[in-house]
């Protein structure tokens, strides 16, 4: 149906990401202490694979138009047939393989044994490998600007290190029929050719020893990535001393914040790892802080089932909550009790995920106050305390602001602080965050205000952020570091 003149079309895609603008702080700190490897780059394979595609695109494709659009089409062809080859090879490593769903359907529907390229196997740019492209730039396998003039190129260029990596990758696959006869041409590829290719090219980089050595040097031995090496050393420590080989978000929160392995044994950090362990502890603390506020936010939105003024809204939240404490008491009485072990903290958050959890508000308050107790006077953190200021530039809520807010309300009533939190750190914080998204042509408003009354637009759900050490541990396994 026509939407009328473009100026009248104000529809925007709704985004649920970081509705309060506070998740970004943990993400920013994670980017500082674990660069290159992030929550969407779990396999080492894609970096050398992508570098080889750049090399092949420039040297052998015959494509004169060196643009993102042209490269995207060329990369997707190479990636599609890699995915096909992997899926057609029995026993192949498929963990975190990108583009599986449509490609598997292509195999199921194929009756000829010959496969044409399906450009629709994956919709996003670079076949889902766009997240690895940034790592190729960081490791300087490719560059996007002239190193002497600083002028940006229209399209990235391969460096000598990139060519070295590409040739190491090519050396392994160039004996295959796919490489020799099919990779450069828009023709159907026989299943037998793909199966041969799949026995050589593989997600675990088995047989790509030179590529692995180059990648290890770039990731862990470069002075530019010393923080990544620190995070890798932390993983090695947990693996070697405590036998931790599988990293999950739950186990990471336990180990990095409470310093306990899943079996309950206490972790003793080596002196050389104290800084990196402190930094990851702050990251997880920020995640708990976010979870506590989001528990309250979720319950608040659930109570907004009819248009309400702000005063009516806040009053209803308090009335509907099972607060379990005398909220007229000073805040410091609640702070003194806000100290929880891992299981208690996690159980409170799990309850808060459930709809209409009447303890969500008091437990959310307990969670954030436990972060105050945990961090506000921690002199042992040393220079890492500067991470407490993260969030000022992004209109978020830095830990330092949070500490100040608690200190200012210490002798006020619990109710007074709760109203402050709901008004300033939730209602107003959400408005600022959603307004910034609107300026970027994204719709992030969970409520709208009409005639002074708040009206709910969307339901809200809670989930923990990813932890980069999980993906880093997989990359390290791929490279045989652990």
GROMACS .gro file of C-alpha atoms in nm:
model
  482
    1UNK     CA    1   0.000   0.000   0.000
    2UNK     CA    2   0.139   0.347  -0.090
    3UNK     CA    3   0.248   0.551   0.210
    4UNK     CA    4   0.196   0.890   0.050
    5UNK     CA    5   0.463   1.158   0.014
    6UNK     CA    6   0.801   1.061   0.155
    7UNK     CA    7   0.790   1.348   0.406
    8UNK     CA    8   0.477   1.191   0.553
    9UNK     CA    9   0.638   0.850   0.591
   10UNK     CA   10   0.784   0.859   0.941
   11UNK     CA   11   0.787   0.483   1.001
   12UNK     CA   12   1.118   0.354   1.138
   13UNK     CA   13   1.245   0.010   1.225
   14UNK     CA   14   1.207  -0.051   1.597
   15UNK     CA   15   1.530  -0.131   1.779
   16UNK     CA   16   1.539  -0.303   2.116
   17UNK     CA   17   1.912  -0.272   2.159
   18UNK     CA   18   2.034  -0.093   2.473
   19UNK     CA   19   1.709   0.092   2.542
   20UNK     CA   20   1.861   0.266   2.845
   21UNK     CA   21   2.198   0.347   2.691
   22UNK     CA   22   2.385   0.176   2.974
   23UNK     CA   23   2.490  -0.153   2.810
   24UNK     CA   24   2.738   0.038   2.595
   25UNK     CA   25   2.966   0.104   2.891
   26UNK     CA   26   3.049  -0.263   2.949
   27UNK     CA   27   3.088  -0.303   2.573
   28UNK     CA   28   3.331  -0.010   2.556
   29UNK     CA   29   3.547  -0.142   2.839
   30UNK     CA   30   3.543  -0.489   2.679
   31UNK     CA   31   3.666  -0.334   2.355
   32UNK     CA   32   3.956  -0.178   2.541
   33UNK     CA   33   4.070  -0.496   2.717
   34UNK     CA   34   3.983  -0.746   2.443
   35UNK     CA   35   4.030  -0.574   2.105
   36UNK     CA   36   3.973  -0.740   1.765
   37UNK     CA   37   3.798  -1.048   1.905
   38UNK     CA   38   3.440  -0.960   1.993
   39UNK     CA   39   3.111  -1.138   2.057
   40UNK     CA   40   3.044  -1.187   1.684
   41UNK     CA   41   3.392  -1.304   1.576
   42UNK     CA   42   3.425  -1.648   1.738
   43UNK     CA   43   3.626  -1.834   1.473
   44UNK     CA   44   3.985  -1.760   1.369
   45UNK     CA   45   3.925  -1.906   1.021
   46UNK     CA   46   3.739  -1.607   0.884
   47UNK     CA   47   4.032  -1.364   0.912
   48UNK     CA   48   4.271  -1.553   0.680
   49UNK     CA   49   3.979  -1.658   0.459
   50UNK     CA   50   3.873  -1.297   0.415
   51UNK     CA   51   4.229  -1.179   0.352
   52UNK     CA   52   4.269  -1.444   0.082
   53UNK     CA   53   3.945  -1.327  -0.081
   54UNK     CA   54   4.081  -0.971  -0.089
   55UNK     CA   55   4.399  -1.101  -0.254
   56UNK     CA   56   4.209  -1.315  -0.504
   57UNK     CA   57   3.971  -1.031  -0.581
   58UNK     CA   58   4.255  -0.794  -0.666
   59UNK     CA   59   4.484  -1.036  -0.849
   60UNK     CA   60   4.271  -1.294  -1.026
   61UNK     CA   61   3.904  -1.195  -1.038
   62UNK     CA   62   3.938  -0.974  -1.345
   63UNK     CA   63   3.698  -0.729  -1.183
   64UNK     CA   64   3.823  -0.378  -1.252
   65UNK     CA   65   3.565  -0.207  -1.031
   66UNK     CA   66   3.724  -0.214  -0.686
   67UNK     CA   67   3.425  -0.115  -0.478
   68UNK     CA   68   3.246  -0.249  -0.172
   69UNK     CA   69   2.958  -0.365  -0.392
   70UNK     CA   70   3.181  -0.556  -0.631
   71UNK     CA   71   3.385  -0.710  -0.349
   72UNK     CA   72   3.071  -0.806  -0.159
   73UNK     CA   73   2.945  -1.004  -0.458
   74UNK     CA   74   3.282  -1.174  -0.508
   75UNK     CA   75   3.323  -1.257  -0.139
   76UNK     CA   76   2.975  -1.402  -0.113
   77UNK     CA   77   3.043  -1.641  -0.400
   78UNK     CA   78   3.358  -1.772  -0.230
   79UNK     CA   79   3.184  -1.791   0.107
   80UNK     CA   80   2.874  -1.966  -0.027
   81UNK     CA   81   3.072  -2.247  -0.180
   82UNK     CA   82   3.283  -2.277   0.136
   83UNK     CA   83   2.961  -2.319   0.339
   84UNK     CA   84   2.829  -2.571   0.086
   85UNK     CA   85   3.154  -2.765   0.095
   86UNK     CA   86   3.149  -2.770   0.475
   87UNK     CA   87   2.789  -2.891   0.494
   88UNK     CA   88   2.849  -3.159   0.231
   89UNK     CA   89   3.154  -3.295   0.415
   90UNK     CA   90   3.067  -3.556   0.682
   91UNK     CA   91   3.210  -3.481   1.027
   92UNK     CA   92   3.308  -3.124   0.937
   93UNK     CA   93   3.343  -2.854   1.202
   94UNK     CA   94   3.030  -2.637   1.177
   95UNK     CA   95   3.040  -2.450   1.508
   96UNK     CA   96   2.955  -2.082   1.439
   97UNK     CA   97   2.946  -2.148   1.065
   98UNK     CA   98   2.772  -1.850   0.906
   99UNK     CA   99   2.499  -1.881   0.639
  100UNK     CA  100   2.388  -2.235   0.720
  101UNK     CA  101   2.009  -2.215   0.705
  102UNK     CA  102   1.954  -2.120   0.340
  103UNK     CA  103   2.254  -2.321   0.221
  104UNK     CA  104   2.126  -2.633   0.395
  105UNK     CA  105   1.793  -2.581   0.223
  106UNK     CA  106   1.973  -2.553  -0.112
  107UNK     CA  107   2.131  -2.893  -0.048
  108UNK     CA  108   1.796  -3.043   0.051
  109UNK     CA  109   1.625  -2.912  -0.263
  110UNK     CA  110   1.906  -2.999  -0.506
  111UNK     CA  111   1.838  -3.297  -0.730
  112UNK     CA  112   2.112  -3.254  -0.992
  113UNK     CA  113   2.428  -3.278  -0.785
  114UNK     CA  114   2.540  -2.945  -0.929
  115UNK     CA  115   2.513  -2.621  -0.733
  116UNK     CA  116   2.469  -2.271  -0.876
  117UNK     CA  117   2.568  -1.973  -0.666
  118UNK     CA  118   2.279  -1.849  -0.451
  119UNK     CA  119   2.348  -1.483  -0.363
  120UNK     CA  120   2.053  -1.488  -0.122
  121UNK     CA  121   2.213  -1.740   0.113
  122UNK     CA  122   2.296  -1.452   0.349
  123UNK     CA  123   2.150  -1.102   0.331
  124UNK     CA  124   2.401  -0.885   0.516
  125UNK     CA  125   2.716  -0.742   0.366
  126UNK     CA  126   3.014  -0.973   0.326
  127UNK     CA  127   2.806  -1.281   0.402
  128UNK     CA  128   2.817  -1.215   0.775
  129UNK     CA  129   3.193  -1.163   0.768
  130UNK     CA  130   3.162  -0.784   0.796
  131UNK     CA  131   3.250  -0.815   1.163
  132UNK     CA  132   3.581  -0.978   1.072
  133UNK     CA  133   3.670  -0.700   0.830
  134UNK     CA  134   3.743  -0.463   1.118
  135UNK     CA  135   3.992  -0.717   1.255
  136UNK     CA  136   4.164  -0.737   0.917
  137UNK     CA  137   4.211  -0.361   0.939
  138UNK     CA  138   4.327  -0.370   1.302
  139UNK     CA  139   4.585  -0.639   1.226
  140UNK     CA  140   4.685  -0.441   0.916
  141UNK     CA  141   4.627  -0.718   0.667
  142UNK     CA  142   4.438  -0.446   0.480
  143UNK     CA  143   4.451  -0.068   0.511
  144UNK     CA  144   4.184   0.188   0.427
  145UNK     CA  145   4.401   0.499   0.405
  146UNK     CA  146   4.734   0.607   0.264
  147UNK     CA  147   4.992   0.568   0.546
  148UNK     CA  148   5.183   0.879   0.429
  149UNK     CA  149   4.907   1.125   0.340
  150UNK     CA  150   4.626   0.988   0.557
  151UNK     CA  151   4.391   1.006   0.258
  152UNK     CA  152   4.120   0.742   0.273
  153UNK     CA  153   4.100   0.493  -0.012
  154UNK     CA  154   3.773   0.426  -0.191
  155UNK     CA  155   3.833   0.059  -0.117
  156UNK     CA  156   4.085  -0.108   0.120
  157UNK     CA  157   4.420  -0.221  -0.013
  158UNK     CA  158   4.613  -0.533   0.079
  159UNK     CA  159   4.938  -0.490   0.274
  160UNK     CA  160   5.252  -0.704   0.253
  161UNK     CA  161   5.140  -0.884   0.568
  162UNK     CA  162   4.803  -0.939   0.406
  163UNK     CA  163   4.962  -1.084   0.095
  164UNK     CA  164   5.174  -1.313   0.310
  165UNK     CA  165   4.863  -1.441   0.486
  166UNK     CA  166   4.673  -1.479   0.159
  167UNK     CA  167   4.952  -1.680  -0.003
  168UNK     CA  168   4.973  -1.906   0.302
  169UNK     CA  169   4.600  -1.971   0.273
  170UNK     CA  170   4.614  -2.018  -0.103
  171UNK     CA  171   4.895  -2.270  -0.070
  172UNK     CA  172   4.661  -2.509   0.113
  173UNK     CA  173   4.361  -2.487  -0.119
  174UNK     CA  174   4.518  -2.434  -0.462
  175UNK     CA  175   4.538  -2.806  -0.536
  176UNK     CA  176   4.160  -2.847  -0.523
  177UNK     CA  177   3.945  -2.866  -0.834
  178UNK     CA  178   3.727  -2.589  -0.696
  179UNK     CA  179   4.026  -2.353  -0.681
  180UNK     CA  180   4.158  -2.454  -1.024
  181UNK     CA  181   3.838  -2.467  -1.229
  182UNK     CA  182   3.541  -2.310  -1.054
  183UNK     CA  183   3.619  -2.027  -0.813
  184UNK     CA  184   3.648  -1.755  -1.081
  185UNK     CA  185   3.356  -1.851  -1.302
  186UNK     CA  186   2.980  -1.816  -1.277
  187UNK     CA  187   2.911  -2.184  -1.330
  188UNK     CA  188   2.749  -2.465  -1.135
  189UNK     CA  189   2.986  -2.656  -0.907
  190UNK     CA  190   2.955  -3.038  -0.892
  191UNK     CA  191   2.899  -3.197  -0.552
  192UNK     CA  192   3.211  -3.412  -0.589
  193UNK     CA  193   3.421  -3.097  -0.636
  194UNK     CA  194   3.269  -2.938  -0.326
  195UNK     CA  195   3.328  -3.249  -0.118
  196UNK     CA  196   3.694  -3.253  -0.222
  197UNK     CA  197   3.714  -2.883  -0.134
  198UNK     CA  198   3.546  -2.949   0.201
  199UNK     CA  199   3.809  -3.206   0.293
  200UNK     CA  200   4.076  -2.935   0.257
  201UNK     CA  201   3.922  -2.603   0.360
  202UNK     CA  202   3.779  -2.615   0.711
  203UNK     CA  203   3.653  -2.390   0.988
  204UNK     CA  204   3.904  -2.523   1.242
  205UNK     CA  205   4.205  -2.428   1.021
  206UNK     CA  206   4.334  -2.785   1.031
  207UNK     CA  207   4.627  -2.797   0.790
  208UNK     CA  208   4.662  -2.419   0.775
  209UNK     CA  209   4.963  -2.412   1.006
  210UNK     CA  210   5.135  -2.111   0.848
  211UNK     CA  211   4.813  -1.908   0.864
  212UNK     CA  212   4.778  -1.993   1.231
  213UNK     CA  213   5.132  -1.884   1.309
  214UNK     CA  214   5.086  -1.552   1.129
  215UNK     CA  215   4.755  -1.495   1.306
  216UNK     CA  216   4.897  -1.581   1.649
  217UNK     CA  217   5.173  -1.327   1.600
  218UNK     CA  218   4.930  -1.057   1.491
  219UNK     CA  219   4.681  -1.125   1.769
  220UNK     CA  220   4.898  -1.198   2.071
  221UNK     CA  221   5.256  -1.093   2.004
  222UNK     CA  222   5.201  -0.749   1.860
  223UNK     CA  223   5.265  -0.454   2.092
  224UNK     CA  224   4.956  -0.293   1.942
  225UNK     CA  225   4.735  -0.567   2.092
  226UNK     CA  226   4.897  -0.614   2.432
  227UNK     CA  227   4.559  -0.601   2.607
  228UNK     CA  228   4.431  -0.887   2.394
  229UNK     CA  229   4.740  -1.084   2.498
  230UNK     CA  230   4.654  -1.009   2.863
  231UNK     CA  231   4.301  -1.143   2.817
  232UNK     CA  232   4.441  -1.449   2.642
  233UNK     CA  233   4.682  -1.504   2.931
  234UNK     CA  234   4.385  -1.491   3.169
  235UNK     CA  235   4.212  -1.765   2.971
  236UNK     CA  236   4.530  -1.975   2.965
  237UNK     CA  237   4.559  -1.935   3.343
  238UNK     CA  238   4.200  -2.055   3.400
  239UNK     CA  239   4.255  -2.341   3.159
  240UNK     CA  240   4.593  -2.457   3.289
  241UNK     CA  241   4.543  -2.410   3.662
  242UNK     CA  242   4.173  -2.481   3.705
  243UNK     CA  243   4.093  -2.696   3.401
  244UNK     CA  244   3.838  -2.455   3.256
  245UNK     CA  245   3.800  -2.546   2.889
  246UNK     CA  246   3.440  -2.441   2.823
  247UNK     CA  247   3.344  -2.080   2.877
  248UNK     CA  248   2.979  -1.973   2.905
  249UNK     CA  249   2.833  -1.639   3.006
  250UNK     CA  250   2.711  -1.779   3.337
  251UNK     CA  251   3.044  -1.941   3.423
  252UNK     CA  252   3.234  -1.630   3.317
  253UNK     CA  253   3.027  -1.412   3.550
  254UNK     CA  254   3.102  -1.652   3.832
  255UNK     CA  255   3.474  -1.670   3.759
  256UNK     CA  256   3.543  -1.309   3.662
  257UNK     CA  257   3.335  -1.143   3.934
  258UNK     CA  258   3.314  -1.387   4.226
  259UNK     CA  259   3.646  -1.562   4.151
  260UNK     CA  260   3.498  -1.910   4.181
  261UNK     CA  261   3.506  -2.189   3.929
  262UNK     CA  262   3.170  -2.360   3.862
  263UNK     CA  263   3.244  -2.633   4.117
  264UNK     CA  264   3.274  -2.364   4.387
  265UNK     CA  265   3.652  -2.363   4.430
  266UNK     CA  266   3.800  -2.019   4.492
  267UNK     CA  267   4.025  -1.878   4.220
  268UNK     CA  268   4.359  -1.732   4.328
  269UNK     CA  269   4.478  -1.479   4.070
  270UNK     CA  270   4.847  -1.466   3.980
  271UNK     CA  271   5.012  -1.129   4.043
  272UNK     CA  272   5.080  -1.068   3.674
  273UNK     CA  273   4.708  -1.108   3.600
  274UNK     CA  274   4.573  -0.875   3.869
  275UNK     CA  275   4.518  -0.581   3.633
  276UNK     CA  276   4.334  -0.775   3.363
  277UNK     CA  277   4.128  -0.962   3.623
  278UNK     CA  278   4.028  -0.628   3.782
  279UNK     CA  279   3.922  -0.497   3.443
  280UNK     CA  280   3.705  -0.798   3.365
  281UNK     CA  281   3.557  -0.774   3.714
  282UNK     CA  282   3.448  -0.418   3.633
  283UNK     CA  283   3.295  -0.535   3.304
  284UNK     CA  284   3.084  -0.797   3.482
  285UNK     CA  285   2.997  -0.544   3.754
  286UNK     CA  286   2.863  -0.314   3.483
  287UNK     CA  287   2.656  -0.602   3.346
  288UNK     CA  288   2.505  -0.667   3.688
  289UNK     CA  289   2.436  -0.294   3.730
  290UNK     CA  290   2.260  -0.295   3.393
  291UNK     CA  291   2.061  -0.606   3.484
  292UNK     CA  292   1.945  -0.449   3.811
  293UNK     CA  293   1.819  -0.133   3.642
  294UNK     CA  294   1.658  -0.332   3.362
  295UNK     CA  295   1.467  -0.545   3.615
  296UNK     CA  296   1.307  -0.231   3.752
  297UNK     CA  297   1.249  -0.093   3.401
  298UNK     CA  298   1.075  -0.411   3.286
  299UNK     CA  299   0.837  -0.406   3.584
  300UNK     CA  300   0.770  -0.035   3.534
  301UNK     CA  301   0.666  -0.088   3.172
  302UNK     CA  302   0.446  -0.380   3.272
  303UNK     CA  303   0.249  -0.147   3.499
  304UNK     CA  304   0.196   0.102   3.218
  305UNK     CA  305  -0.111  -0.079   3.083
  306UNK     CA  306  -0.308   0.245   3.049
  307UNK     CA  307  -0.213   0.611   2.997
  308UNK     CA  308  -0.068   0.754   3.320
  309UNK     CA  309   0.104   1.072   3.430
  310UNK     CA  310   0.455   1.024   3.559
  311UNK     CA  311   0.338   1.066   3.919
  312UNK     CA  312   0.062   0.808   3.868
  313UNK     CA  313   0.305   0.573   3.698
  314UNK     CA  314   0.565   0.587   3.975
  315UNK     CA  315   0.297   0.550   4.243
  316UNK     CA  316   0.151   0.244   4.073
  317UNK     CA  317   0.493   0.080   4.045
  318UNK     CA  318   0.554   0.122   4.418
  319UNK     CA  319   0.201   0.006   4.504
  320UNK     CA  320   0.223  -0.307   4.285
  321UNK     CA  321   0.572  -0.403   4.406
  322UNK     CA  322   0.643  -0.648   4.684
  323UNK     CA  323   0.908  -0.434   4.847
  324UNK     CA  324   0.973  -0.654   5.156
  325UNK     CA  325   1.128  -0.361   5.345
  326UNK     CA  326   1.008  -0.044   5.513
  327UNK     CA  327   1.077   0.205   5.234
  328UNK     CA  328   1.055   0.496   5.477
  329UNK     CA  329   1.380   0.379   5.638
  330UNK     CA  330   1.709   0.545   5.536
  331UNK     CA  331   1.873   0.405   5.224
  332UNK     CA  332   2.184   0.309   5.420
  333UNK     CA  333   1.983   0.036   5.599
  334UNK     CA  334   1.928  -0.136   5.262
  335UNK     CA  335   2.285  -0.075   5.147
  336UNK     CA  336   2.428  -0.246   5.455
  337UNK     CA  337   2.245  -0.568   5.362
  338UNK     CA  338   2.313  -0.555   4.987
  339UNK     CA  339   2.587  -0.818   4.976
  340UNK     CA  340   2.510  -1.138   4.786
  341UNK     CA  341   2.683  -1.449   4.666
  342UNK     CA  342   2.673  -1.558   4.303
  343UNK     CA  343   2.372  -1.790   4.329
  344UNK     CA  344   2.155  -1.541   4.521
  345UNK     CA  345   2.239  -1.261   4.277
  346UNK     CA  346   2.169  -1.478   3.974
  347UNK     CA  347   1.840  -1.607   4.121
  348UNK     CA  348   1.716  -1.252   4.178
  349UNK     CA  349   1.794  -1.160   3.818
  350UNK     CA  350   1.632  -1.480   3.686
  351UNK     CA  351   1.314  -1.393   3.877
  352UNK     CA  352   1.324  -1.043   3.734
  353UNK     CA  353   1.317  -1.182   3.380
  354UNK     CA  354   0.974  -1.331   3.445
  355UNK     CA  355   0.668  -1.125   3.364
  356UNK     CA  356   0.495  -0.942   3.649
  357UNK     CA  357   0.757  -1.038   3.907
  358UNK     CA  358   0.645  -0.828   4.204
  359UNK     CA  359   0.992  -0.850   4.365
  360UNK     CA  360   1.164  -0.710   4.054
  361UNK     CA  361   1.185  -0.354   4.188
  362UNK     CA  362   1.331  -0.432   4.530
  363UNK     CA  363   1.564  -0.698   4.389
  364UNK     CA  364   1.677  -0.468   4.111
  365UNK     CA  365   1.752  -0.206   4.374
  366UNK     CA  366   1.940  -0.464   4.579
  367UNK     CA  367   2.148  -0.567   4.276
  368UNK     CA  368   2.263  -0.214   4.192
  369UNK     CA  369   2.333  -0.133   4.558
  370UNK     CA  370   2.542  -0.450   4.584
  371UNK     CA  371   2.756  -0.306   4.302
  372UNK     CA  372   2.798   0.009   4.512
  373UNK     CA  373   2.918  -0.204   4.802
  374UNK     CA  374   3.146  -0.403   4.576
  375UNK     CA  375   3.323  -0.117   4.401
  376UNK     CA  376   3.284   0.230   4.548
  377UNK     CA  377   3.581   0.222   4.788
  378UNK     CA  378   3.801  -0.031   4.608
  379UNK     CA  379   4.147   0.126   4.625
  380UNK     CA  380   4.304  -0.203   4.515
  381UNK     CA  381   4.177  -0.136   4.162
  382UNK     CA  382   4.441   0.133   4.122
  383UNK     CA  383   4.452   0.295   3.778
  384UNK     CA  384   4.162   0.077   3.662
  385UNK     CA  385   3.930   0.302   3.858
  386UNK     CA  386   3.929   0.530   3.554
  387UNK     CA  387   3.684   0.280   3.401
  388UNK     CA  388   3.435   0.412   3.659
  389UNK     CA  389   3.413   0.729   3.448
  390UNK     CA  390   3.320   0.542   3.129
  391UNK     CA  391   2.983   0.659   3.005
  392UNK     CA  392   3.017   1.037   3.034
  393UNK     CA  393   3.074   1.081   2.661
  394UNK     CA  394   2.780   0.858   2.564
  395UNK     CA  395   2.518   1.014   2.796
  396UNK     CA  396   2.515   0.692   2.994
  397UNK     CA  397   2.540   0.642   3.371
  398UNK     CA  398   2.907   0.609   3.473
  399UNK     CA  399   2.980   0.420   3.792
  400UNK     CA  400   3.115   0.745   3.935
  401UNK     CA  401   2.774   0.911   3.881
  402UNK     CA  402   2.606   0.608   4.035
  403UNK     CA  403   2.831   0.624   4.343
  404UNK     CA  404   2.761   0.998   4.378
  405UNK     CA  405   2.387   0.937   4.352
  406UNK     CA  406   2.394   0.675   4.624
  407UNK     CA  407   2.610   0.894   4.849
  408UNK     CA  408   2.373   1.190   4.811
  409UNK     CA  409   2.070   0.980   4.906
  410UNK     CA  410   2.242   0.778   5.179
  411UNK     CA  411   2.039   0.933   5.461
  412UNK     CA  412   1.721   0.981   5.258
  413UNK     CA  413   1.446   0.722   5.255
  414UNK     CA  414   1.460   0.413   5.038
  415UNK     CA  415   1.144   0.540   4.868
  416UNK     CA  416   1.309   0.872   4.784
  417UNK     CA  417   1.607   0.697   4.622
  418UNK     CA  418   1.381   0.454   4.437
  419UNK     CA  419   1.179   0.741   4.289
  420UNK     CA  420   1.506   0.912   4.191
  421UNK     CA  421   1.625   0.595   4.016
  422UNK     CA  422   1.299   0.540   3.830
  423UNK     CA  423   1.266   0.904   3.724
  424UNK     CA  424   1.627   0.989   3.636
  425UNK     CA  425   1.801   0.664   3.549
  426UNK     CA  426   1.507   0.495   3.379
  427UNK     CA  427   1.234   0.726   3.245
  428UNK     CA  428   1.459   1.021   3.155
  429UNK     CA  429   1.757   0.803   3.065
  430UNK     CA  430   1.540   0.605   2.825
  431UNK     CA  431   1.406   0.923   2.669
  432UNK     CA  432   1.757   1.060   2.601
  433UNK     CA  433   1.870   0.726   2.460
  434UNK     CA  434   1.565   0.680   2.236
  435UNK     CA  435   1.583   1.041   2.116
  436UNK     CA  436   1.944   0.991   2.004
  437UNK     CA  437   1.837   0.679   1.816
  438UNK     CA  438   1.560   0.877   1.646
  439UNK     CA  439   1.821   1.122   1.517
  440UNK     CA  440   1.992   0.818   1.362
  441UNK     CA  441   1.664   0.719   1.194
  442UNK     CA  442   1.593   0.439   1.441
  443UNK     CA  443   1.287   0.402   1.663
  444UNK     CA  444   1.379   0.300   2.018
  445UNK     CA  445   1.093   0.446   2.223
  446UNK     CA  446   0.922   0.202   2.458
  447UNK     CA  447   0.672   0.470   2.555
  448UNK     CA  448   0.522   0.782   2.407
  449UNK     CA  449   0.389   1.091   2.583
  450UNK     CA  450   0.050   1.225   2.479
  451UNK     CA  451  -0.111   1.517   2.666
  452UNK     CA  452   0.126   1.467   2.958
  453UNK     CA  453   0.049   1.096   2.993
  454UNK     CA  454   0.282   0.806   2.929
  455UNK     CA  455   0.163   0.527   2.700
  456UNK     CA  456   0.348   0.197   2.659
  457UNK     CA  457   0.443   0.108   2.302
  458UNK     CA  458   0.652  -0.207   2.342
  459UNK     CA  459   0.721  -0.491   2.584
  460UNK     CA  460   1.070  -0.513   2.734
  461UNK     CA  461   1.281  -0.821   2.798
  462UNK     CA  462   1.605  -0.875   2.988
  463UNK     CA  463   1.914  -1.064   2.881
  464UNK     CA  464   2.280  -1.055   2.977
  465UNK     CA  465   2.533  -0.910   2.735
  466UNK     CA  466   2.791  -1.129   2.573
  467UNK     CA  467   3.141  -1.170   2.717
  468UNK     CA  468   3.427  -1.155   2.468
  469UNK     CA  469   3.640  -1.406   2.657
  470UNK     CA  470   3.403  -1.677   2.530
  471UNK     CA  471   3.481  -1.599   2.166
  472UNK     CA  472   3.849  -1.543   2.248
  473UNK     CA  473   3.871  -1.889   2.404
  474UNK     CA  474   3.735  -2.043   2.082
  475UNK     CA  475   3.981  -1.845   1.870
  476UNK     CA  476   4.262  -1.967   2.095
  477UNK     CA  477   4.145  -2.327   2.051
  478UNK     CA  478   4.141  -2.280   1.673
  479UNK     CA  479   4.498  -2.151   1.690
  480UNK     CA  480   4.605  -2.429   1.931
  481UNK     CA  481   4.705  -2.178   2.198
  482UNK     CA  482   4.495  -2.379   2.446
   0.00000   0.00000   0.00000
